[in-house]
XYZ file of C-alpha atoms in Angstrom:
523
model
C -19.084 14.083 20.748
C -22.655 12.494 19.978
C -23.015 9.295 21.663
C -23.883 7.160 18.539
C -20.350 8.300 16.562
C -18.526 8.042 19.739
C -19.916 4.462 19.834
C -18.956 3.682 16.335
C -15.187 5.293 16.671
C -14.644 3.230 19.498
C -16.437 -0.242 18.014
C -13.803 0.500 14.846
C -10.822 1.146 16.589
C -11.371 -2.134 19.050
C -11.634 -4.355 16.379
C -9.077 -3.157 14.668
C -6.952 -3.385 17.658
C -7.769 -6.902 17.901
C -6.530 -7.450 14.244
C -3.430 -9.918 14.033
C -2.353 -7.399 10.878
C -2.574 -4.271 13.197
C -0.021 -5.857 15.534
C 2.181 -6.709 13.029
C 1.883 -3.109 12.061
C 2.590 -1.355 14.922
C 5.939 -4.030 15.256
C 6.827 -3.196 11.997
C 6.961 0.910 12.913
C 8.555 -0.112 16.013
C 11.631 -1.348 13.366
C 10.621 1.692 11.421
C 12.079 4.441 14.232
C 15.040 2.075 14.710
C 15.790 1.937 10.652
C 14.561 5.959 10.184
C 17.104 6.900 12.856
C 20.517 5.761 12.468
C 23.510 5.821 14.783
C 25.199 9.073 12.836
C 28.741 7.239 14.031
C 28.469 4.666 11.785
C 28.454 7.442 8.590
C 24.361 7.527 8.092
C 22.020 10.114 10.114
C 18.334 11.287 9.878
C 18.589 14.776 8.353
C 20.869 16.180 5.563
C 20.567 19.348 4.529
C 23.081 20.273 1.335
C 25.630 17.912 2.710
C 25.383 18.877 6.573
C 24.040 16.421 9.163
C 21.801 17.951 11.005
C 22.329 17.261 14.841
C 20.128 14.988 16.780
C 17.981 18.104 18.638
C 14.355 17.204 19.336
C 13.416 19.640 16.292
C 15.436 17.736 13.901
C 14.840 14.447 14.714
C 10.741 15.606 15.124
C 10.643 17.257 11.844
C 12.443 14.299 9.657
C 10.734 11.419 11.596
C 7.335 13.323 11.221
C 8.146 14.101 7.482
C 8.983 10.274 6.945
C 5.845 8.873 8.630
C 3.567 11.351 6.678
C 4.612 9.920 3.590
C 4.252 6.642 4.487
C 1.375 6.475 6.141
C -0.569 9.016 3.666
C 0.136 6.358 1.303
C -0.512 2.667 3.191
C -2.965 4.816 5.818
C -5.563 4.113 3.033
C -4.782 0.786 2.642
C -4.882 -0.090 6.453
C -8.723 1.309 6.870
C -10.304 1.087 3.183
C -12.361 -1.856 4.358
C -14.497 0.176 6.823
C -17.736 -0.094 5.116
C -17.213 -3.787 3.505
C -16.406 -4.947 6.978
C -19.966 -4.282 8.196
C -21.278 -5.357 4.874
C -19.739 -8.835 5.203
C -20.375 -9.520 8.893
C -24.392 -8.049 8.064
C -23.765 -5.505 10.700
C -24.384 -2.768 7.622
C -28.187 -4.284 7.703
C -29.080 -3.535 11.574
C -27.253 -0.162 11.571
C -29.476 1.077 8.252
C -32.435 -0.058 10.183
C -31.435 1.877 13.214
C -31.964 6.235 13.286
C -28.825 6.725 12.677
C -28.237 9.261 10.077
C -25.585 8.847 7.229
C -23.595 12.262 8.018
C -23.560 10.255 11.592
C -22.529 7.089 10.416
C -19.946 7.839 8.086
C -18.204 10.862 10.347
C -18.147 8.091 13.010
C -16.362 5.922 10.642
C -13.770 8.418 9.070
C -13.205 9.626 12.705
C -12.564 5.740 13.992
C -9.720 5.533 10.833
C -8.543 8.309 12.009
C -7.891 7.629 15.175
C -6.942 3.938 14.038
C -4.093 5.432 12.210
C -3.330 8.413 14.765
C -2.902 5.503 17.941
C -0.178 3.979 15.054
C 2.052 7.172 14.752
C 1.107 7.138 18.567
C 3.824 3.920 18.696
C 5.836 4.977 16.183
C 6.608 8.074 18.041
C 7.221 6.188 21.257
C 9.854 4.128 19.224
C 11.579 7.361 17.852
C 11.605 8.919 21.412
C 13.171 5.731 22.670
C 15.833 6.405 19.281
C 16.256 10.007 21.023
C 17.442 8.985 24.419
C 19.535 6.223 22.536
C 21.154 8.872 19.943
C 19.709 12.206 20.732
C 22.705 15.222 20.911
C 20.140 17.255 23.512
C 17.444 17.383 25.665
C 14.182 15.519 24.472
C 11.051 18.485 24.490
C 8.199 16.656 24.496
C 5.869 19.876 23.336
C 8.075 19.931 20.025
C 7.562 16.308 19.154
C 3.734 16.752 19.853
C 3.244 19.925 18.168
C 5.300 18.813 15.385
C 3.610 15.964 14.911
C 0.452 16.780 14.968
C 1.224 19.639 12.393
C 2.800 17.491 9.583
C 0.759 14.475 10.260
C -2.438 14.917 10.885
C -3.247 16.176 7.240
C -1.871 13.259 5.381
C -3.721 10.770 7.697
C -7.220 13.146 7.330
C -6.382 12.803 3.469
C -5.847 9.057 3.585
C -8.452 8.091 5.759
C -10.771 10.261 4.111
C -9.840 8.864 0.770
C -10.515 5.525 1.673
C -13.671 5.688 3.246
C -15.054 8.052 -0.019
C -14.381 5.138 -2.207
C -15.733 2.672 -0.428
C -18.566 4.588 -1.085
C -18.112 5.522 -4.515
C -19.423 2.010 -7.013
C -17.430 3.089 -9.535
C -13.785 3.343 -7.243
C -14.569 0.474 -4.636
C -12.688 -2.186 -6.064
C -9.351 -2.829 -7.355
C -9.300 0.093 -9.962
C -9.325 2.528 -6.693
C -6.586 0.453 -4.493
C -4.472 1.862 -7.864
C -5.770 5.010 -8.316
C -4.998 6.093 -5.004
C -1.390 5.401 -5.421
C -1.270 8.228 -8.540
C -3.291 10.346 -6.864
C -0.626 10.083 -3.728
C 2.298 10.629 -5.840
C 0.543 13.619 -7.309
C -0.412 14.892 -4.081
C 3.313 14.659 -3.382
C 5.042 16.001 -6.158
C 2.854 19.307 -6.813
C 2.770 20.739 -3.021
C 6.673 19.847 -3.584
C 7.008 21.639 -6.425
C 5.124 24.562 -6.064
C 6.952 24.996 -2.802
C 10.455 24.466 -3.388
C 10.580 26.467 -6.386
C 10.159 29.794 -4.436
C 12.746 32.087 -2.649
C 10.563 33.988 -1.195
C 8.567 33.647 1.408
C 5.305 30.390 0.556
C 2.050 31.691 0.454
C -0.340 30.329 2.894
C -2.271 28.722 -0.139
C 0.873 27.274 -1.029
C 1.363 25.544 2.223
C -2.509 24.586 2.562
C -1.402 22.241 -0.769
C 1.090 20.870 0.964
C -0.704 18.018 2.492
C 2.689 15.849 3.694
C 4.573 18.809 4.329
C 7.498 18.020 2.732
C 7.262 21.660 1.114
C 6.484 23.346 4.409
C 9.992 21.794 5.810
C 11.643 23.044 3.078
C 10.496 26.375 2.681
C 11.412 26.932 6.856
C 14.915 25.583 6.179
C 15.540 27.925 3.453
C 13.951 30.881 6.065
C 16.797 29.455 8.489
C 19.339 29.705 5.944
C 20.072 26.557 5.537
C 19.177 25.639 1.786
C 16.784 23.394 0.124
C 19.143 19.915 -0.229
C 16.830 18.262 1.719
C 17.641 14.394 2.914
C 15.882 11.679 5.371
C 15.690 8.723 6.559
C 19.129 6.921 7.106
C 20.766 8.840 4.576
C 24.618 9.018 3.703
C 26.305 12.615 4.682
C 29.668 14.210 4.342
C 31.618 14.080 7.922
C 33.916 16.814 6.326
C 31.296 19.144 6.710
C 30.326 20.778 9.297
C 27.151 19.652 11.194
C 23.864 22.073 11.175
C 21.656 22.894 14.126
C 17.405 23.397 12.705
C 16.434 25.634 14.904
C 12.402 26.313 16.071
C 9.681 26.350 13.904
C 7.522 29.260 15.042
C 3.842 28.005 15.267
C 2.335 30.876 13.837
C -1.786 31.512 12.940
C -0.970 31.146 9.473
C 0.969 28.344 9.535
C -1.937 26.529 11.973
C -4.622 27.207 10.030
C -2.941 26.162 6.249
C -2.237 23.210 8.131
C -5.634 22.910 9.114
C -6.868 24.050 5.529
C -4.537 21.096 3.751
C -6.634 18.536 6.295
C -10.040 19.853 4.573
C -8.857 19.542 1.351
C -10.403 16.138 0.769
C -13.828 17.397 2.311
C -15.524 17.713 -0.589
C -14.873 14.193 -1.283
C -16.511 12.693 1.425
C -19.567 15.078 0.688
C -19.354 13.340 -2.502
C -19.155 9.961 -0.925
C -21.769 11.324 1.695
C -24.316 11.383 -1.256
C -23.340 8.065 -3.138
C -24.020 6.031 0.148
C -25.901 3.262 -0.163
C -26.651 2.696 3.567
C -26.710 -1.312 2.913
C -29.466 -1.389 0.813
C -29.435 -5.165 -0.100
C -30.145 -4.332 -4.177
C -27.556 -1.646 -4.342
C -24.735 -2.993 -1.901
C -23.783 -7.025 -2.160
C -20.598 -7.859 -0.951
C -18.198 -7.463 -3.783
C -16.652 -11.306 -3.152
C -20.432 -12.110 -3.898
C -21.411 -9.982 -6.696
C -18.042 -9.140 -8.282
C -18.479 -5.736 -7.397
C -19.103 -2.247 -8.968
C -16.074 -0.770 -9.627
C -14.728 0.336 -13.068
C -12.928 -3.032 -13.455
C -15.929 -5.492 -12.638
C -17.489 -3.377 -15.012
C -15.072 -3.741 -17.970
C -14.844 -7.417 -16.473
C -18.806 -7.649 -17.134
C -18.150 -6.267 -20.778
C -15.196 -9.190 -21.318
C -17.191 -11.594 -19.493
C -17.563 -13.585 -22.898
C -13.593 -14.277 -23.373
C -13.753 -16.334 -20.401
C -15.651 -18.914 -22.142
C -12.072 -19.615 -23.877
C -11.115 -21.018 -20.366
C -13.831 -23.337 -19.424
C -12.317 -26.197 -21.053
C -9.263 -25.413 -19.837
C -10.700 -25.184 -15.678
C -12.680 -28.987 -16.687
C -9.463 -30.407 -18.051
C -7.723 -29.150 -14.825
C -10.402 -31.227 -12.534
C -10.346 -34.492 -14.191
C -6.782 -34.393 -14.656
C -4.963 -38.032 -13.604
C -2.298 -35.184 -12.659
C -4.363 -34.608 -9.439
C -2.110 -31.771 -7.807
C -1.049 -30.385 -11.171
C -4.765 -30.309 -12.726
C -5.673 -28.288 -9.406
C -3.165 -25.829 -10.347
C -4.385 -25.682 -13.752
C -7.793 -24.830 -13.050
C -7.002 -22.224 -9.936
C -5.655 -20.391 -12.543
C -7.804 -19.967 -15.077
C -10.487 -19.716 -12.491
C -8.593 -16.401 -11.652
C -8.859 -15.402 -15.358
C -12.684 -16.297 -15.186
C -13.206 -14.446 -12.481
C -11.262 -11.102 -13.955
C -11.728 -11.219 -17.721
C -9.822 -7.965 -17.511
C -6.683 -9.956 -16.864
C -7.242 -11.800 -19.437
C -7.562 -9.079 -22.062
C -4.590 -7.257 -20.104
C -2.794 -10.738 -20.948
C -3.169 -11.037 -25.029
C -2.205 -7.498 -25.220
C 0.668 -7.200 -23.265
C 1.809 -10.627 -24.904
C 1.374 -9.008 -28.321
C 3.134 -5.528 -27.559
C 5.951 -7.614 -26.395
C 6.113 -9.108 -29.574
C 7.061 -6.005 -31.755
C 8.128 -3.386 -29.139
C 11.788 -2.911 -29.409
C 13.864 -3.901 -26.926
C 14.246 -0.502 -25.223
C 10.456 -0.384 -25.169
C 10.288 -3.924 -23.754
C 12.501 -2.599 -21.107
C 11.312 0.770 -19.988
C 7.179 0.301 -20.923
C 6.306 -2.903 -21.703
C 7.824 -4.627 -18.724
C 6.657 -1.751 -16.036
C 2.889 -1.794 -17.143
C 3.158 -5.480 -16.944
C 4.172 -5.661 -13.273
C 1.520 -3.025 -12.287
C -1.484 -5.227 -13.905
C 0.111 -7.938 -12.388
C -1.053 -6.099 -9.210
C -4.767 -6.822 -10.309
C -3.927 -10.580 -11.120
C -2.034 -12.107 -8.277
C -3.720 -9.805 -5.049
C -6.288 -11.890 -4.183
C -5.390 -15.198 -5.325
C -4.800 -16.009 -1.345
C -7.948 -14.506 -0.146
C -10.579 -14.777 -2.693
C -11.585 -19.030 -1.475
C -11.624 -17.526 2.741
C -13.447 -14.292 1.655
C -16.514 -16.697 -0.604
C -16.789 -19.191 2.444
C -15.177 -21.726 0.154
C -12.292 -22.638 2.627
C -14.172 -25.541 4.187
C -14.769 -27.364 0.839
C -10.962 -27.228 -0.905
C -10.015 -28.683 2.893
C -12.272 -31.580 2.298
C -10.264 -32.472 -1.615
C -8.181 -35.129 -1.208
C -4.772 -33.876 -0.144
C -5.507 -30.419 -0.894
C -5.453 -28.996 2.748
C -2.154 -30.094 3.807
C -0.421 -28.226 0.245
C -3.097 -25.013 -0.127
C -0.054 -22.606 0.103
C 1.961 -25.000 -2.091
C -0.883 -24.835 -4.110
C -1.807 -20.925 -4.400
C 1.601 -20.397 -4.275
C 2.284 -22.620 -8.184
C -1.162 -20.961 -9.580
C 0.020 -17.526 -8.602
C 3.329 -18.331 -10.321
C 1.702 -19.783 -13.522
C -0.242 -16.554 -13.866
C 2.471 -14.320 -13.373
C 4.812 -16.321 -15.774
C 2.447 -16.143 -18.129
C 2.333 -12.299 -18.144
C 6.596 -11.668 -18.232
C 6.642 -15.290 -21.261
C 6.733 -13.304 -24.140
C 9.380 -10.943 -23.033
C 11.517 -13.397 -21.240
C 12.017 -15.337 -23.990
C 12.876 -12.094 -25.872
C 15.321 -10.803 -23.323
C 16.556 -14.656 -23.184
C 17.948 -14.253 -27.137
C 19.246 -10.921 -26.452
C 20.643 -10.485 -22.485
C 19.820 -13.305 -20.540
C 21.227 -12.377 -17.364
C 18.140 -10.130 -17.468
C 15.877 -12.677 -18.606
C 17.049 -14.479 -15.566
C 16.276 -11.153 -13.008
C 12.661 -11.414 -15.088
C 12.240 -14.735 -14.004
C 13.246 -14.348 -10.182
C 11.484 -11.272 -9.904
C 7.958 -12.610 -11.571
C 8.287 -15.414 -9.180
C 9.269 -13.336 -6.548
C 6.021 -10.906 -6.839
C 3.736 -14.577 -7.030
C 5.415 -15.558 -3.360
C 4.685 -11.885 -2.292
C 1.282 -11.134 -3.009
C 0.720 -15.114 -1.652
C 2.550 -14.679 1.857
C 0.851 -11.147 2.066
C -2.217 -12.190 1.432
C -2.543 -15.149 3.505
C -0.757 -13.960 6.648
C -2.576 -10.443 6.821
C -6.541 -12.428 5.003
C -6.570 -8.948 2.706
C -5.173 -8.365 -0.419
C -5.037 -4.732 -0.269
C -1.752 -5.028 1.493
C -0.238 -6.779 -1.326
C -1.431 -3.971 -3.630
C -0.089 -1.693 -1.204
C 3.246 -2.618 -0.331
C 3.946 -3.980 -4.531
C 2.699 -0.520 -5.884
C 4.967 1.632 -3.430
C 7.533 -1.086 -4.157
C 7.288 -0.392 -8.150
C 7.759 3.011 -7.365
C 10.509 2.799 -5.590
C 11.805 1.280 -8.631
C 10.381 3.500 -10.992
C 12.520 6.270 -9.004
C 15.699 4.156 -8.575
C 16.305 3.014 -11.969
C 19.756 4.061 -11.773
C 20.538 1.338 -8.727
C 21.427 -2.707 -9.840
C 19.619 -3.224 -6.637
C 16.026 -1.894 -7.519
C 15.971 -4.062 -11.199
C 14.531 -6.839 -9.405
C 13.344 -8.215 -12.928
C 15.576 -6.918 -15.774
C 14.097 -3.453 -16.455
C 17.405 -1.613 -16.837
C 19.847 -4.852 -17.676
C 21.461 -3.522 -14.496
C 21.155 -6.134 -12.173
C 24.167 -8.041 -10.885
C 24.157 -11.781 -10.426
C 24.422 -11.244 -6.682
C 21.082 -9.009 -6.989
C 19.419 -11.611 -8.616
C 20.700 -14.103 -6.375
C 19.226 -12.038 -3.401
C 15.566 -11.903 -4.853
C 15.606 -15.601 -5.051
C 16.718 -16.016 -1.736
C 13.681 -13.657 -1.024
C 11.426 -15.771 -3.153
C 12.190 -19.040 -1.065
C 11.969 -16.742 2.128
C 8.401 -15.747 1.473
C 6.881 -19.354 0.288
C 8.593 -20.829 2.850
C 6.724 -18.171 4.875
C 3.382 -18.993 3.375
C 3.999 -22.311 3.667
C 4.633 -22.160 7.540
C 1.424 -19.731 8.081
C -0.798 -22.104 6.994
C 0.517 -24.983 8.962
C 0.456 -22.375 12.098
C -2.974 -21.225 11.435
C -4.214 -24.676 10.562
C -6.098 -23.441 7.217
């Protein structure tokens, strides 16, 4: 390894390290291999396969806990490292490395090999917590070769894609910002579905270009359970299973050339991409690369922001009337935000139109579009309502406001709600004529996504975890329509008082939470 990439993969990796948010991380997948493999006593297990459990053998409980965490962290492994490059912008850094000889092929290897590595020393844990789950629960013997090989077969692509991912659209003006945080999440879901698809769907034996498309591998453990003879009903992750039935043993998975090297093939399949970002590199020249929190960035939002940068004049009355108002606390809310409007004109556009769909859609469409596209913009309103006064150095001046440091999370935590209520206003009061146990759910759950992208954003100082953790969260509910449970805000009209009840409970949980942080870290 050349010295100067070495130097970077290490520099990456120890900061990160040193990252209150990486701790809590590596906690959190602690809990993870605790939740992902259940005591099969008490009626859940790890692995069903048409029914069957499948018993606790170092194979099974490798191939389902490796299956699990490539899903998961293909998805929020982008999230976790897509700050590499505006990390070393911020801190100035970016400006002594460009003047260094470093080349850019050097530079930006060193950095997608440090998030690599970043996320490979978190499955690192997270397999340490599942072998502790083994001994626990395991049926037989724990072979440590066939949780490393394993492993390092279904995971290694997905974290290669993320990583890669990530650091390409840093580079890339156009996908740095916001607009990319969401794009990535379609792009994962496609990446998921297709390899799935074109996999499952055959009897015979995959091709190896079929399983070089499988970059999670959920289509390469299905395809060698069918070869075993044991079907394609394929379940994970604390799942329910049928004691009448007879348990299955998953035997092996031969390690052959071909499967090695499609493996190896799916991890190159977001090469190109880098190449791509490779070329669009700026290397921190100051008229090409400001920090976005200065500049507003270049992405395809702050450009459709620059292009509704007149609507915000609409506000400006409304932000003075919020500073001089006798209503000191309330007039601070007021003009937080609209400043969040001012600074985002897109959300402000996003906001008429989504207020006048909801005003003749029918109710179904109300329901099933208008209330699901709200939620996702609501993802580009509310992530960095916590972050964006730390991240602009203005921190220091809203602590010296009269009686504004001692209620900053009360404070972010009201303007965050006032946006978000005024996104869901038109259709609450629609759903409030019509079903208004729903309209209620509407009104927990807006509030409930305010408190969530505030106590995100504040503990972990980044909003891309809020847009992480809300976007897999909406498509969780996307996919569970069918549960009372997932209509957190009156999508289906399924939601049951007690559900309702419990995302409250959530809501007072979190800004409770938010409130606490800031006391602790004396903000």
């Amino acid at each position: 390894m050349a010295s100067p990439i070495g130097t970077i993969i290490r520099t990456d990796v120890r900061l990160r390290w040193r990252r209150t948010s990486t701790i809590v991380t590596l906690l959190l997948m602690i809990v993870f291999a605790y939740v992902v493999v259940p005591d099969f006593r008490l009626g859940h297990t790890v692995m069903v396969v048409d029914g069957h459990r499948a018993v606790y053998n170092s194979t099974a409980l490798a191939l389902s806990t490796a299956l699990f965490a490539s899903f998961f962290l293909g998805l929020f492994g982008f999230y976790l490292v897509g700050n590499a490059l505006r990390r070393d912008l911020d801190t100035r850094t970016g400006y002594i490395i460009a003047a260094t000889p470093i080349r850019n092929i050097e530079y930006l290897g060193g950095k997608l090999a440090g998030n690599i590595v970043f996320l490979g020393s978190i499955v690192a844990v997270y397999l340490v917590g599942v072998l502790g789950m083994h001994l626990l629960r395991g049926e037989a013997a724990i072979e440590p070769l066939t949780y490393l090989v394993t492993y390092l077969l279904m995971i290694v692509p997905s974290l290669v894609f993320a990583a890669t991912f990530a650091l390409a659209f840093e580079c890339l003006p156009l996908l740095a910002g916001r607009g990319g945080d969401i794009l990535y999440l379609f792009i994962w879901i496609v990446a998921l579905s297709v390899a799935g698809v074109v996999l499952a769907g055959r009897q015979a034996e995959p091709s190896w270009g079929a399983i070089a498309l499988d970059v999670f591998g959920m289509g390469t453990v299905l395809a060698e359970l069918h070869r075993q003879g044991l079907g394609q009903g394929l379940g994970i992750g604390s799942t329910v299973f049928d004691p009448s039935l007879a348990s299955v043993v998953v035997q092996h998975i031969p390690v052959s050339f071909a499967l090695v090297t499609a493996r190896l093939a799916s991890a190159l399949l977001p090469a190109p991409l880098f190449l791509l970002g490779l070329w669009s590199f700026h290397r921190f020249d100051p008229a090409k690369a400001r920090s976005a929190a200065k500049q507003g960035g270049k992405g395809i939002l702050a450009q459709l922001d620059k292009l509704l940068k007149p609507l915000t004049r609409l506000l400006l009355p409304v932000a003075a009337w919020g500073g001089r108002s006798r209503w000191r606390f309330g007039g601070q809310i007021v003009s937080d935000a609209a400043v969040t409007f001012m600074l985002s004109p897109i959300t402000l556009f996003a906001l008429v139109a989504l207020s006048a769909w909801g005003l003749v859609a029918p109710l179904g469409k109300l329901r099933g579009a208008v209330l699901p596209v709200t939620f996702f913009l609501l993802v580009l309103a509310l992530a960095d309502i916590a972050t964006r006064d730390r991240a602009v150095g203005a921190g220091p001046m809203l602590n010296g406001m009269p009686r504004l440091r001692s209620r900053r999370a009360l404070w972010k935590l009201a303007s965050a709600s006032l946006v978000a209520l005024l996104f869901t206003l038109v259709p609450m009061l629609r759903l409030l004529l019509s079903a208004p146990g729903s309209a209620a759910a509407l009104l927990v759950g807006t509030l409930f996504t305010a408190s969530l992208a505030v106590a995100l954003g504040a503990i972990t100082g980044t909003p891309k975890t809020f847009a992480a953790l809300f976007l897999f969260f909406l498509y969780l509910v996307l996919n569970g329509g069918a549960l009372p449970g997932f209509d957190f805000a009156g999508w289906t009209g399924l939601a049951t008082p007690s559900v309702t009840l419990s995302y409250l409970l959530a809501t007072g949980v979190l800004a409770a939470g938010s409130v606490a942080w800031q006391r602790f870290a004396r903000e």
